Amino acid sequence: MTRLGVNVDHVATVRQARMIDIPDPVEAALLAEQAGAEVITVHLREDRRHIQEQDVARLRQRLTAALNLEMAGTPEMTRQALTLKPDDACLVPERREELTTEGGLDVVAHAKQLRDVVSRLRDAGIRVSLFVDPDLKQLEASREMGADAVEIHTGSYANAGGARLERELEAVRRGAALAAGMGLEVHGGHGLNAANVAPIAAIGEIVELNIGHSIVARSIMVGMVQAVTEMKALIAEADRTGH
Ligand code: PXP
C-alpha cells in the first residue's frame, strides 16, 4: 500500500499572508493524519516564507504520523534538523527566487557537501531521502552516498501533455525500477493531483507519495479530512488495479 505524505506548507502560506496565527498548519496536519495520512511533510525554507521552526517543533510533539522535513542540504538546515529531530529528511535543491522546488538535486555535482549532510542526519537516526530526477547517474550517486531513499521528482510528468506525458511517465517508471534495484526505498512527488496521481501510485516500487498544493487547494473547498480521504481512495484504487 503506497503511503501518503501530506505537505501542509501552503496552509502556512495563507497564515503568513497576514502574519497571524491562523490557519494553523499543525491543526491541518492533525486532520490529515485523522483522514489516514501516514506522513506529514513540511519544507522549512531558508527564507521561512511559510513553515517556521516553531511549526516543526509543534508537529514533532503532536503527530503520530511520521514527520518528514524537506530541507536544503546546508549547514544551517542540518543544524535545524538535528534539533527538530524529524523521522525523515528529504534533501531538496533550493533557490530563493523560485516559486516552488523546480528540479531534482544534482547529487553528482554536490556529492561532497551532500555526503556529509546525509551521514550527519543518518547518524542522528533520521532517515534520509534525496529528491532527484529519474536519472541513472543521480540515482547511483544517491545510493553511493548512503541515502535510505530517493524521492523521484514527478514535476516533469505532471507538467507534460500529449506524447510527452507517456515518455515522462516511462522515465519515472524506469527510475523507480532502477532505484529499487539498487536497494533504495522509492518515493515520488511534486505536481501530483487527483487527475494525474493514479499512474504514479500504480508503480509498484513507489512506496510513498508526497502531495501538497493540490490537497491544500482541495481542502479549501471541502475540508482537509475530505481532501485527504479522496486522495487516499485514488491511491488505494491505483494500488489495487495497477493502473
Ligand atoms: N516533494 C518535494 C520534495 C517537494 O519539494 C514538494 C513541494 O514542496 C512536494 C513533494 C509537493 O509538491 P506539490 O505541492 O506540487 O504537491
Coordinates of C-alpha atoms and ligand atoms in Angstrom, one line a residue, residues 7 9 43 70 90 92 100-101 131 151 189-192 210-213, ligand 1:
N7 CA 2.6 18.5 2.7
D9 CA 3.3 24.2 3.7
H43 CA 9.6 22.3 3.9
E70 CA 12.2 18.8 3.4
C90 CA 14.2 14.9 2.3
V92 CA 15.9 19.3 -1.9
T100 CA 8.5 26.0 -5.6
T101 CA 11.2 23.4 -5.9
F131 CA 14.8 14.5 -4.2
E151 CA 12.1 10.8 -3.9
G189 CA 6.2 13.8 -5.5
H190 CA 5.7 17.2 -7.0
G191 CA 2.8 18.4 -9.0
L192 CA 0.6 15.4 -8.3
N210 CA 4.3 13.4 -1.1
I211 CA 1.5 15.7 -2.2
G212 CA 0.9 19.3 -1.1
H213 CA -0.6 22.0 -3.2
Ligands
PXP1 N1 8.1 16.6 -2.8 C1 9.1 17.6 -2.7 C2 10.5 17.2 -2.5 C3 8.7 19.0 -2.8 O1 9.7 19.9 -2.7 C4 7.4 19.3 -2.9 C5 7.0 20.8 -2.9 O2 7.2 21.3 -1.6 C6 6.4 18.3 -2.9 C7 6.8 17.0 -2.9 C8 5.0 18.6 -3.0 O3 4.7 19.2 -4.3 P1 3.2 19.7 -4.6 O4 3.0 20.9 -3.6 O5 3.3 20.2 -6.0 O6 2.3 18.6 -4.4

